[in-house]
Each structure stands twice: as structure tokens, then as C-alpha cells.
PDB file of C-alpha atoms in Angstrom:
ATOM      1  CA  MET A   1     -53.765 -26.427  -7.476  1.00  0.00           C
ATOM      2  CA  TYR A   2     -54.674 -30.076  -6.953  1.00  0.00           C
ATOM      3  CA  SER A   3     -54.817 -32.175  -3.803  1.00  0.00           C
ATOM      4  CA  ASP A   4     -52.558 -35.219  -3.467  1.00  0.00           C
ATOM      5  CA  ASN A   5     -55.277 -37.833  -3.217  1.00  0.00           C
ATOM      6  CA  SER A   6     -56.455 -40.002  -6.103  1.00  0.00           C
ATOM      7  CA  GLN A   7     -58.834 -37.303  -7.211  1.00  0.00           C
ATOM      8  CA  ARG A   8     -57.683 -34.027  -8.754  1.00  0.00           C
ATOM      9  CA  LYS A   9     -59.910 -31.899  -6.569  1.00  0.00           C
ATOM     10  CA  LEU A  10     -59.283 -28.186  -6.956  1.00  0.00           C
ATOM     11  CA  THR A  11     -57.825 -26.855  -3.716  1.00  0.00           C
ATOM     12  CA  LYS A  12     -57.888 -23.125  -4.463  1.00  0.00           C
ATOM     13  CA  PRO A  13     -59.917 -20.839  -6.725  1.00  0.00           C
ATOM     14  CA  VAL A  14     -59.083 -20.776 -10.410  1.00  0.00           C
ATOM     15  CA  THR A  15     -58.808 -17.185 -11.625  1.00  0.00           C
ATOM     16  CA  LEU A  16     -58.095 -15.507 -14.929  1.00  0.00           C
ATOM     17  CA  SER A  17     -54.493 -15.100 -13.768  1.00  0.00           C
ATOM     18  CA  THR A  18     -54.378 -18.857 -13.142  1.00  0.00           C
ATOM     19  CA  LEU A  19     -55.509 -19.572 -16.700  1.00  0.00           C
ATOM     20  CA  LYS A  20     -53.005 -17.138 -18.214  1.00  0.00           C
ATOM     21  CA  GLN A  21     -50.192 -18.778 -16.255  1.00  0.00           C
ATOM     22  CA  MET A  22     -51.361 -22.208 -17.411  1.00  0.00           C
ATOM     23  CA  LYS A  23     -50.923 -21.047 -21.010  1.00  0.00           C
ATOM     24  CA  LEU A  24     -47.387 -19.920 -20.245  1.00  0.00           C
ATOM     25  CA  ASP A  25     -46.642 -23.197 -18.440  1.00  0.00           C
ATOM     26  CA  LYS A  26     -48.204 -25.253 -21.258  1.00  0.00           C
ATOM     27  CA  ASP A  27     -50.518 -26.852 -18.697  1.00  0.00           C
ATOM     28  CA  LYS A  28     -53.673 -27.715 -20.615  1.00  0.00           C
ATOM     29  CA  ILE A  29     -56.882 -26.092 -19.368  1.00  0.00           C
ATOM     30  CA  THR A  30     -59.953 -28.299 -18.918  1.00  0.00           C
ATOM     31  CA  MET A  31     -63.504 -27.027 -19.359  1.00  0.00           C
ATOM     32  CA  LEU A  32     -66.921 -28.681 -19.424  1.00  0.00           C
ATOM     33  CA  THR A  33     -70.416 -27.291 -19.683  1.00  0.00           C
ATOM     34  CA  SER A  34     -72.673 -27.492 -16.651  1.00  0.00           C
ATOM     35  CA  TYR A  35     -76.145 -26.185 -15.979  1.00  0.00           C
ATOM     36  CA  ASP A  36     -76.827 -27.069 -12.340  1.00  0.00           C
ATOM     37  CA  ALA A  37     -75.289 -27.304  -8.897  1.00  0.00           C
ATOM     38  CA  SER A  38     -74.899 -31.091  -8.671  1.00  0.00           C
ATOM     39  CA  PHE A  39     -72.807 -31.669 -11.789  1.00  0.00           C
ATOM     40  CA  THR A  40     -70.806 -28.541 -10.981  1.00  0.00           C
ATOM     41  CA  ASN A  41     -69.889 -29.895  -7.563  1.00  0.00           C
ATOM     42  CA  VAL A  42     -68.651 -33.166  -9.050  1.00  0.00           C
ATOM     43  CA  MET A  43     -66.623 -31.309 -11.686  1.00  0.00           C
ATOM     44  CA  ASN A  44     -64.841 -29.433  -8.904  1.00  0.00           C
ATOM     45  CA  VAL A  45     -64.014 -32.726  -7.209  1.00  0.00           C
ATOM     46  CA  ALA A  46     -62.660 -34.098 -10.493  1.00  0.00           C
ATOM     47  CA  GLY A  47     -60.398 -31.092 -11.072  1.00  0.00           C
ATOM     48  CA  VAL A  48     -62.142 -29.390 -14.004  1.00  0.00           C
ATOM     49  CA  GLU A  49     -60.717 -25.862 -13.970  1.00  0.00           C
ATOM     50  CA  CYS A  50     -63.420 -24.073 -15.981  1.00  0.00           C
ATOM     51  CA  ILE A  51     -67.166 -24.518 -16.153  1.00  0.00           C
ATOM     52  CA  LEU A  52     -69.092 -23.110 -19.085  1.00  0.00           C
ATOM     53  CA  VAL A  53     -72.748 -22.349 -18.508  1.00  0.00           C
ATOM     54  CA  GLY A  54     -73.506 -22.786 -22.182  1.00  0.00           C
ATOM     55  CA  ASP A  55     -76.536 -21.746 -24.163  1.00  0.00           C
ATOM     56  CA  SER A  56     -76.311 -25.360 -25.337  1.00  0.00           C
ATOM     57  CA  LEU A  57     -78.791 -25.786 -22.484  1.00  0.00           C
ATOM     58  CA  GLY A  58     -81.406 -24.883 -25.060  1.00  0.00           C
ATOM     59  CA  MET A  59     -80.902 -28.246 -26.709  1.00  0.00           C
ATOM     60  CA  VAL A  60     -79.706 -30.564 -23.939  1.00  0.00           C
ATOM     61  CA  ILE A  61     -81.924 -29.212 -21.134  1.00  0.00           C
ATOM     62  CA  GLN A  62     -84.882 -27.496 -22.825  1.00  0.00           C
ATOM     63  CA  GLY A  63     -85.196 -29.779 -25.858  1.00  0.00           C
ATOM     64  CA  GLN A  64     -84.947 -26.962 -28.418  1.00  0.00           C
ATOM     65  CA  ASP A  65     -83.507 -27.590 -31.884  1.00  0.00           C
ATOM     66  CA  SER A  66     -80.928 -24.800 -31.540  1.00  0.00           C
ATOM     67  CA  THR A  67     -79.527 -22.321 -29.023  1.00  0.00           C
ATOM     68  CA  LEU A  68     -81.564 -19.435 -30.415  1.00  0.00           C
ATOM     69  CA  PRO A  69     -84.628 -19.662 -28.101  1.00  0.00           C
ATOM     70  CA  VAL A  70     -82.488 -19.353 -24.958  1.00  0.00           C
ATOM     71  CA  THR A  71     -83.027 -16.051 -23.120  1.00  0.00           C
ATOM     72  CA  ILE A  72     -80.764 -14.034 -20.861  1.00  0.00           C
ATOM     73  CA  GLU A  73     -83.138 -14.923 -18.000  1.00  0.00           C
ATOM     74  CA  ASP A  74     -82.500 -18.615 -18.730  1.00  0.00           C
ATOM     75  CA  MET A  75     -78.769 -17.984 -18.639  1.00  0.00           C
ATOM     76  CA  CYS A  76     -78.986 -16.107 -15.341  1.00  0.00           C
ATOM     77  CA  TYR A  77     -81.069 -18.889 -13.774  1.00  0.00           C
ATOM     78  CA  HIS A  78     -78.596 -21.620 -14.718  1.00  0.00           C
ATOM     79  CA  THR A  79     -75.569 -19.485 -13.879  1.00  0.00           C
ATOM     80  CA  ALA A  80     -76.928 -18.972 -10.363  1.00  0.00           C
ATOM     81  CA  ALA A  81     -77.515 -22.729 -10.015  1.00  0.00           C
ATOM     82  CA  VAL A  82     -73.968 -23.483 -11.139  1.00  0.00           C
ATOM     83  CA  LYS A  83     -72.558 -20.871  -8.778  1.00  0.00           C
ATOM     84  CA  ARG A  84     -74.282 -22.513  -5.826  1.00  0.00           C
ATOM     85  CA  GLY A  85     -72.596 -25.845  -6.604  1.00  0.00           C
ATOM     86  CA  ASN A  86     -69.198 -24.354  -7.313  1.00  0.00           C
ATOM     87  CA  THR A  87     -66.195 -24.199  -4.991  1.00  0.00           C
ATOM     88  CA  ASN A  88     -63.088 -23.282  -6.969  1.00  0.00           C
ATOM     89  CA  ALA A  89     -63.691 -23.555 -10.730  1.00  0.00           C
ATOM     90  CA  PHE A  90     -63.779 -20.523 -13.031  1.00  0.00           C
ATOM     91  CA  ILE A  91     -67.341 -19.936 -14.327  1.00  0.00           C
ATOM     92  CA  ILE A  92     -67.964 -18.621 -17.833  1.00  0.00           C
ATOM     93  CA  SER A  93     -71.524 -17.856 -18.933  1.00  0.00           C
ATOM     94  CA  ASP A  94     -72.833 -17.492 -22.467  1.00  0.00           C
ATOM     95  CA  MET A  95     -74.523 -14.318 -23.585  1.00  0.00           C
ATOM     96  CA  SER A  96     -77.692 -15.567 -25.254  1.00  0.00           C
ATOM     97  CA  PHE A  97     -78.814 -14.841 -28.808  1.00  0.00           C
ATOM     98  CA  MET A  98     -79.398 -11.115 -29.435  1.00  0.00           C
ATOM     99  CA  SER A  99     -78.555 -10.189 -25.840  1.00  0.00           C
ATOM    100  CA  PHE A 100     -75.449  -8.288 -27.002  1.00  0.00           C
ATOM    101  CA  SER A 101     -76.442  -6.796 -30.354  1.00  0.00           C
ATOM    102  CA  LYS A 102     -75.450  -3.313 -29.108  1.00  0.00           C
ATOM    103  CA  PRO A 103     -72.639  -2.433 -26.672  1.00  0.00           C
ATOM    104  CA  GLU A 104     -74.846  -0.836 -24.010  1.00  0.00           C
ATOM    105  CA  GLN A 105     -77.306  -3.727 -24.185  1.00  0.00           C
ATOM    106  CA  ALA A 106     -74.388  -6.140 -23.822  1.00  0.00           C
ATOM    107  CA  LEU A 107     -73.143  -4.269 -20.768  1.00  0.00           C
ATOM    108  CA  ASP A 108     -76.540  -4.471 -19.059  1.00  0.00           C
ATOM    109  CA  ASN A 109     -76.945  -8.192 -19.767  1.00  0.00           C
ATOM    110  CA  ALA A 110     -73.337  -9.050 -18.917  1.00  0.00           C
ATOM    111  CA  ALA A 111     -73.842  -7.329 -15.563  1.00  0.00           C
ATOM    112  CA  LYS A 112     -76.837  -9.600 -14.907  1.00  0.00           C
ATOM    113  CA  LEU A 113     -74.724 -12.707 -15.584  1.00  0.00           C
ATOM    114  CA  MET A 114     -71.892 -11.479 -13.375  1.00  0.00           C
ATOM    115  CA  GLN A 115     -74.361 -10.743 -10.567  1.00  0.00           C
ATOM    116  CA  ALA A 116     -75.778 -14.256 -11.003  1.00  0.00           C
ATOM    117  CA  GLY A 117     -72.337 -15.750 -10.386  1.00  0.00           C
ATOM    118  CA  ALA A 118     -70.292 -15.726 -13.597  1.00  0.00           C
ATOM    119  CA  SER A 119     -66.566 -14.992 -13.538  1.00  0.00           C
ATOM    120  CA  MET A 120     -66.584 -14.145 -17.259  1.00  0.00           C
ATOM    121  CA  VAL A 121     -69.066 -13.825 -20.125  1.00  0.00           C
ATOM    122  CA  LYS A 122     -68.753 -15.411 -23.565  1.00  0.00           C
ATOM    123  CA  LEU A 123     -69.889 -13.737 -26.789  1.00  0.00           C
ATOM    124  CA  GLU A 124     -70.116 -15.260 -30.268  1.00  0.00           C
ATOM    125  CA  GLY A 125     -68.873 -13.189 -33.184  1.00  0.00           C
ATOM    126  CA  GLY A 126     -65.962 -11.554 -34.971  1.00  0.00           C
ATOM    127  CA  SER A 127     -64.672  -8.045 -35.559  1.00  0.00           C
ATOM    128  CA  TRP A 128     -68.065  -6.429 -35.069  1.00  0.00           C
ATOM    129  CA  LEU A 129     -67.747  -7.270 -31.359  1.00  0.00           C
ATOM    130  CA  ALA A 130     -64.626  -5.150 -30.839  1.00  0.00           C
ATOM    131  CA  ASP A 131     -66.452  -2.092 -29.488  1.00  0.00           C
ATOM    132  CA  THR A 132     -68.600  -4.237 -27.221  1.00  0.00           C
ATOM    133  CA  ILE A 133     -65.608  -6.134 -25.837  1.00  0.00           C
ATOM    134  CA  LYS A 134     -63.785  -2.853 -25.248  1.00  0.00           C
ATOM    135  CA  LEU A 135     -66.733  -1.477 -23.277  1.00  0.00           C
ATOM    136  CA  LEU A 136     -67.112  -4.618 -21.152  1.00  0.00           C
ATOM    137  CA  SER A 137     -63.388  -4.757 -20.498  1.00  0.00           C
ATOM    138  CA  GLN A 138     -63.317  -1.100 -19.440  1.00  0.00           C
ATOM    139  CA  ARG A 139     -66.137  -1.835 -16.979  1.00  0.00           C
ATOM    140  CA  GLY A 140     -64.241  -4.734 -15.420  1.00  0.00           C
ATOM    141  CA  ILE A 141     -66.125  -7.600 -17.069  1.00  0.00           C
ATOM    142  CA  PRO A 142     -63.832 -10.360 -18.398  1.00  0.00           C
ATOM    143  CA  VAL A 143     -64.709 -11.604 -21.885  1.00  0.00           C
ATOM    144  CA  CYS A 144     -64.298 -14.858 -23.777  1.00  0.00           C
ATOM    145  CA  ALA A 145     -64.730 -14.359 -27.541  1.00  0.00           C
ATOM    146  CA  HIS A 146     -66.144 -17.342 -29.450  1.00  0.00           C
ATOM    147  CA  LEU A 147     -64.894 -17.653 -33.044  1.00  0.00           C
ATOM    148  CA  GLY A 148     -65.065 -20.202 -35.855  1.00  0.00           C
ATOM    149  CA  LEU A 149     -68.370 -22.049 -35.889  1.00  0.00           C
ATOM    150  CA  THR A 150     -70.698 -19.886 -33.813  1.00  0.00           C
ATOM    151  CA  PRO A 151     -73.950 -21.792 -33.208  1.00  0.00           C
ATOM    152  CA  GLN A 152     -76.043 -18.632 -32.820  1.00  0.00           C
ATOM    153  CA  SER A 153     -75.227 -17.909 -36.484  1.00  0.00           C
ATOM    154  CA  VAL A 154     -76.028 -21.416 -37.704  1.00  0.00           C
ATOM    155  CA  HIS A 155     -78.694 -20.222 -40.138  1.00  0.00           C
ATOM    156  CA  LYS A 156     -76.272 -17.723 -41.644  1.00  0.00           C
ATOM    157  CA  PHE A 157     -73.655 -20.448 -42.059  1.00  0.00           C
ATOM    158  CA  GLY A 158     -76.181 -22.813 -43.642  1.00  0.00           C
ATOM    159  CA  GLY A 159     -75.636 -25.487 -41.011  1.00  0.00           C
ATOM    160  CA  TYR A 160     -72.959 -26.730 -38.649  1.00  0.00           C
ATOM    161  CA  ARG A 161     -69.917 -26.534 -40.943  1.00  0.00           C
ATOM    162  CA  VAL A 162     -66.174 -26.425 -40.345  1.00  0.00           C
ATOM    163  CA  GLN A 163     -64.910 -22.855 -40.558  1.00  0.00           C
ATOM    164  CA  GLY A 164     -61.530 -21.458 -41.649  1.00  0.00           C
ATOM    165  CA  LYS A 165     -60.808 -24.092 -44.296  1.00  0.00           C
ATOM    166  CA  SER A 166     -59.728 -21.721 -47.081  1.00  0.00           C
ATOM    167  CA  GLN A 167     -56.643 -19.542 -46.783  1.00  0.00           C
ATOM    168  CA  GLU A 168     -58.825 -16.447 -46.971  1.00  0.00           C
ATOM    169  CA  ALA A 169     -61.075 -17.675 -44.159  1.00  0.00           C
ATOM    170  CA  ALA A 170     -58.062 -18.684 -42.046  1.00  0.00           C
ATOM    171  CA  ASP A 171     -56.460 -15.272 -42.527  1.00  0.00           C
ATOM    172  CA  LEU A 172     -59.707 -13.604 -41.484  1.00  0.00           C
ATOM    173  CA  LEU A 173     -59.875 -15.686 -38.287  1.00  0.00           C
ATOM    174  CA  MET A 174     -56.325 -14.675 -37.453  1.00  0.00           C
ATOM    175  CA  GLU A 175     -57.102 -11.007 -38.107  1.00  0.00           C
ATOM    176  CA  GLU A 176     -60.269 -11.092 -36.042  1.00  0.00           C
ATOM    177  CA  SER A 177     -58.554 -12.942 -33.186  1.00  0.00           C
ATOM    178  CA  LEU A 178     -55.841 -10.321 -32.875  1.00  0.00           C
ATOM    179  CA  GLU A 179     -58.378  -7.517 -33.155  1.00  0.00           C
ATOM    180  CA  LEU A 180     -60.568  -8.910 -30.372  1.00  0.00           C
ATOM    181  CA  VAL A 181     -57.587  -9.471 -28.098  1.00  0.00           C
ATOM    182  CA  ALA A 182     -56.528  -5.859 -28.724  1.00  0.00           C
ATOM    183  CA  ALA A 183     -60.080  -4.806 -27.777  1.00  0.00           C
ATOM    184  CA  GLY A 184     -59.766  -6.620 -24.447  1.00  0.00           C
ATOM    185  CA  ALA A 185     -60.810 -10.264 -24.946  1.00  0.00           C
ATOM    186  CA  ASP A 186     -59.230 -12.375 -22.190  1.00  0.00           C
ATOM    187  CA  ILE A 187     -59.861 -15.835 -23.680  1.00  0.00           C
ATOM    188  CA  LEU A 188     -60.575 -17.000 -27.235  1.00  0.00           C
ATOM    189  CA  LEU A 189     -62.706 -20.081 -27.879  1.00  0.00           C
ATOM    190  CA  TYR A 190     -62.493 -21.744 -31.301  1.00  0.00           C
ATOM    191  CA  GLU A 191     -65.100 -24.200 -32.541  1.00  0.00           C
ATOM    192  CA  CYS A 192     -64.848 -26.507 -35.564  1.00  0.00           C
ATOM    193  CA  ILE A 193     -61.739 -25.224 -37.296  1.00  0.00           C
ATOM    194  CA  PRO A 194     -58.848 -27.154 -38.914  1.00  0.00           C
ATOM    195  CA  THR A 195     -56.320 -28.579 -36.480  1.00  0.00           C
ATOM    196  CA  GLU A 196     -53.373 -26.761 -38.048  1.00  0.00           C
ATOM    197  CA  LEU A 197     -55.225 -23.451 -37.887  1.00  0.00           C
ATOM    198  CA  GLY A 198     -55.969 -24.036 -34.204  1.00  0.00           C
ATOM    199  CA  LYS A 199     -52.237 -24.451 -33.651  1.00  0.00           C
ATOM    200  CA  LYS A 200     -51.323 -21.262 -35.523  1.00  0.00           C
ATOM    201  CA  LEU A 201     -53.934 -19.189 -33.739  1.00  0.00           C
ATOM    202  CA  SER A 202     -52.940 -20.460 -30.288  1.00  0.00           C
ATOM    203  CA  GLU A 203     -49.298 -19.635 -30.969  1.00  0.00           C
ATOM    204  CA  ALA A 204     -50.157 -16.166 -32.314  1.00  0.00           C
ATOM    205  CA  VAL A 205     -52.405 -14.808 -29.568  1.00  0.00           C
ATOM    206  CA  PRO A 206     -51.187 -13.900 -26.060  1.00  0.00           C
ATOM    207  CA  VAL A 207     -54.344 -15.053 -24.251  1.00  0.00           C
ATOM    208  CA  PRO A 208     -55.506 -18.606 -23.453  1.00  0.00           C
ATOM    209  CA  THR A 209     -57.300 -20.438 -26.256  1.00  0.00           C
ATOM    210  CA  ILE A 210     -59.946 -23.111 -25.753  1.00  0.00           C
ATOM    211  CA  GLY A 211     -60.882 -25.528 -28.499  1.00  0.00           C
ATOM    212  CA  ILE A 212     -63.872 -27.676 -29.342  1.00  0.00           C
ATOM    213  CA  GLY A 213     -63.177 -29.446 -32.591  1.00  0.00           C
ATOM    214  CA  ALA A 214     -60.076 -27.263 -33.034  1.00  0.00           C
ATOM    215  CA  GLY A 215     -57.380 -29.901 -32.525  1.00  0.00           C
ATOM    216  CA  PRO A 216     -55.014 -30.675 -29.629  1.00  0.00           C
ATOM    217  CA  HIS A 217     -52.839 -27.567 -29.851  1.00  0.00           C
ATOM    218  CA  THR A 218     -55.181 -25.036 -28.244  1.00  0.00           C
ATOM    219  CA  ASP A 219     -54.364 -24.159 -24.639  1.00  0.00           C
ATOM    220  CA  GLY A 220     -57.433 -25.977 -23.392  1.00  0.00           C
ATOM    221  CA  GLN A 221     -60.429 -28.087 -24.385  1.00  0.00           C
ATOM    222  CA  VAL A 222     -64.166 -27.932 -23.785  1.00  0.00           C
ATOM    223  CA  LEU A 223     -66.955 -30.439 -24.363  1.00  0.00           C
ATOM    224  CA  VAL A 224     -70.689 -30.348 -23.759  1.00  0.00           C
ATOM    225  CA  LEU A 225     -71.531 -32.365 -20.627  1.00  0.00           C
ATOM    226  CA  HIS A 226     -74.167 -34.523 -22.270  1.00  0.00           C
ATOM    227  CA  ASP A 227     -71.902 -35.308 -25.234  1.00  0.00           C
ATOM    228  CA  MET A 228     -68.962 -36.489 -23.137  1.00  0.00           C
ATOM    229  CA  LEU A 229     -71.266 -38.655 -20.990  1.00  0.00           C
ATOM    230  CA  GLY A 230     -72.759 -40.310 -24.076  1.00  0.00           C
ATOM    231  CA  ILE A 231     -76.329 -39.227 -23.352  1.00  0.00           C
ATOM    232  CA  ASN A 232     -76.823 -37.089 -26.432  1.00  0.00           C
ATOM    233  CA  LEU A 233     -79.166 -39.163 -28.587  1.00  0.00           C
ATOM    234  CA  GLY A 234     -78.893 -36.843 -31.571  1.00  0.00           C
ATOM    235  CA  HIS A 235     -76.035 -36.271 -33.993  1.00  0.00           C
ATOM    236  CA  ILE A 236     -72.630 -36.998 -32.431  1.00  0.00           C
ATOM    237  CA  PRO A 237     -70.032 -34.494 -33.647  1.00  0.00           C
ATOM    238  CA  LYS A 238     -66.666 -35.803 -34.796  1.00  0.00           C
ATOM    239  CA  PHE A 239     -64.858 -34.015 -31.972  1.00  0.00           C
ATOM    240  CA  VAL A 240     -66.826 -35.763 -29.193  1.00  0.00           C
ATOM    241  CA  LYS A 241     -65.616 -38.674 -27.078  1.00  0.00           C
ATOM    242  CA  ASN A 242     -67.746 -40.618 -24.600  1.00  0.00           C
ATOM    243  CA  PHE A 243     -65.888 -40.790 -21.287  1.00  0.00           C
ATOM    244  CA  LEU A 244     -68.624 -42.656 -19.390  1.00  0.00           C
ATOM    245  CA  THR A 245     -67.305 -46.070 -20.451  1.00  0.00           C
ATOM    246  CA  ASP A 246     -65.323 -48.983 -19.016  1.00  0.00           C
ATOM    247  CA  GLY A 247     -67.402 -49.102 -15.846  1.00  0.00           C
ATOM    248  CA  ARG A 248     -66.659 -45.534 -14.829  1.00  0.00           C
ATOM    249  CA  ASN A 249     -69.033 -43.513 -12.705  1.00  0.00           C
ATOM    250  CA  ILE A 250     -69.615 -39.826 -13.495  1.00  0.00           C
ATOM    251  CA  THR A 251     -66.828 -38.552 -11.246  1.00  0.00           C
ATOM    252  CA  GLN A 252     -64.409 -40.976 -12.873  1.00  0.00           C
ATOM    253  CA  ALA A 253     -65.572 -39.893 -16.330  1.00  0.00           C
ATOM    254  CA  PHE A 254     -64.753 -36.283 -15.471  1.00  0.00           C
ATOM    255  CA  GLU A 255     -61.381 -37.342 -14.042  1.00  0.00           C
ATOM    256  CA  ALA A 256     -60.613 -39.328 -17.193  1.00  0.00           C
ATOM    257  CA  TYR A 257     -61.417 -36.286 -19.318  1.00  0.00           C
ATOM    258  CA  VAL A 258     -59.104 -34.100 -17.226  1.00  0.00           C
ATOM    259  CA  ASP A 259     -56.309 -36.671 -17.404  1.00  0.00           C
ATOM    260  CA  GLU A 260     -56.618 -37.214 -21.147  1.00  0.00           C
ATOM    261  CA  VAL A 261     -56.588 -33.492 -21.898  1.00  0.00           C
ATOM    262  CA  LYS A 262     -53.608 -32.949 -19.575  1.00  0.00           C
ATOM    263  CA  THR A 263     -51.614 -35.829 -21.072  1.00  0.00           C
ATOM    264  CA  LEU A 264     -52.482 -34.852 -24.676  1.00  0.00           C
ATOM    265  CA  THR A 265     -54.373 -38.097 -25.200  1.00  0.00           C
ATOM    266  CA  PHE A 266     -57.564 -36.220 -26.047  1.00  0.00           C
ATOM    267  CA  PRO A 267     -58.357 -34.923 -28.548  1.00  0.00           C
ATOM    268  CA  GLY A 268     -56.744 -37.389 -30.955  1.00  0.00           C
ATOM    269  CA  ASN A 269     -56.298 -37.072 -34.696  1.00  0.00           C
ATOM    270  CA  GLU A 270     -59.679 -38.700 -35.206  1.00  0.00           C
ATOM    271  CA  HIS A 271     -61.375 -35.808 -33.399  1.00  0.00           C
ATOM    272  CA  GLY A 272     -59.933 -33.050 -35.593  1.00  0.00           C
ATOM    273  CA  PHE A 273     -60.509 -31.487 -38.986  1.00  0.00           C
ATOM    274  CA  LYS A 274     -58.180 -30.820 -41.928  1.00  0.00           C
TER     275      LYS A 274
END
């Protein structure tokens, strides 16, 4: 998949089949958020396999205090920009807040994101999404289900808190994960859960798992672009590492991230939760 030069430039398109094989091969998947063509192009050069057009753009691009104000039109705009800068990475786009509250509504909005350039859509939520995921899957739209800490539900959670800490909560995450995979979810993304739970979930489900604050045992990792470049001036989550250090330029920062995820250097114990 990579060229032989000093950079890990992607030489052929990354597909869902590629990601599933990477899980089987225990080759860690790398993902970063991007919101425009320029950063996307550099990520391709650096060998980042997956690009997430995240609704985190509400905070890091728009200056909002949460992801909730982001609209499906915003997501389509940024997805199209990312697509124009992309060569071979797999693009996943977030479904914005309340854009998938009903299955038919989700289908209409997911179609907009796919037409804008997404390879897959990502939805936040648990078992209640099963019917929606089944409908999207039947219509040929790949789905990433986002579990654990789901930022669109931050007010319900009472803040950004680690999820799945009790045995009951861990069992529920396992149950919901298996249910959503049975409904057709192709990837599961876990945010802010205990490291050991991330390991158990990744071993239990047959699809690739991506973690952010979920420990080193998930099949892949994702970070928000601005966090991993050290230009987030707000609260720095425990699971974040600044890769734009030691005289690196941005391309080298992306390459360092890819290398550290691949060699199991990142995330370390200090980036996880118990």
C-alpha cells in the first residue's frame, strides 16, 4: 500500500475491504480528522489511511462550544473540500446532530454526504440506531457506529466523561456493539472508554475498531487534527499527543503519528483510562 521512499505515501485507494484485511493482519489503521483539501493532500502523502470529516469542525473551525450547531450542509461542504484534496485515503463523514433522528431522514442525509464525496458515514448512538444502520446498509451506504462518549449527547452525559467504567456499563457497550454489527455497521469507533474494555470489544467484534481515548488495543486510532498539531488552545484531553514537535513540519508530524500508531508507540499508558 505504501511507496518505498522515505514517506509512506498511499499508492492505491484504501477501501473498506482494505481496512477489514488490516484488522485480520493486525496492521494498525491510522485516521485523522480533516476539513479541507490542503491538509487532506498532505495526509495522503504521509500515509494516513482514513480521513474523518468530523463535526468537531464546529469547535476547531467555526469556534462553537460544541458540535451541536453543525448542520448537514456544513458537513457536505467540508466533505466536498476534503474529497477534492484526496487521492487514496478512505473518507468518513459525520452525520450532524439530529440529521439521523429517523431512519428515512438518515437515509436522505447520508445520501447527501456520499454524493459530496464520503466513502462512509458515521453516526453517534447505541441500540436505537439498529434500524437506521440496517436501512443504510441495505441501500449500500457503509456505516461507522460511534459508541462510548458521544459528543452530540454531551448534555445528556453531563459533560465529557469516560464511559463504560462500571461492569453494567461495559456489558451494555458490548451488547450494543454486537447488535450494531449485526444490523450492518462496518466499523465501530469508541471514544473515552477504559483501555481494558477497548481490548475486549476489539477482540469480540468482527469489524475494524477505531479508538480515541480507548487504549492501544483497538484496530486503529484517530485524533482531531488541531489536537495532534498542538494548536488547540482549549482543554487538552488526556488521550491527545502533540506530534508537531522536535522541529517537525506538518508532513513529518503526520508521518510520526502514522509510525507511532503502527509500531504501538502511541497511544501509551498515559493516554488511556482505567
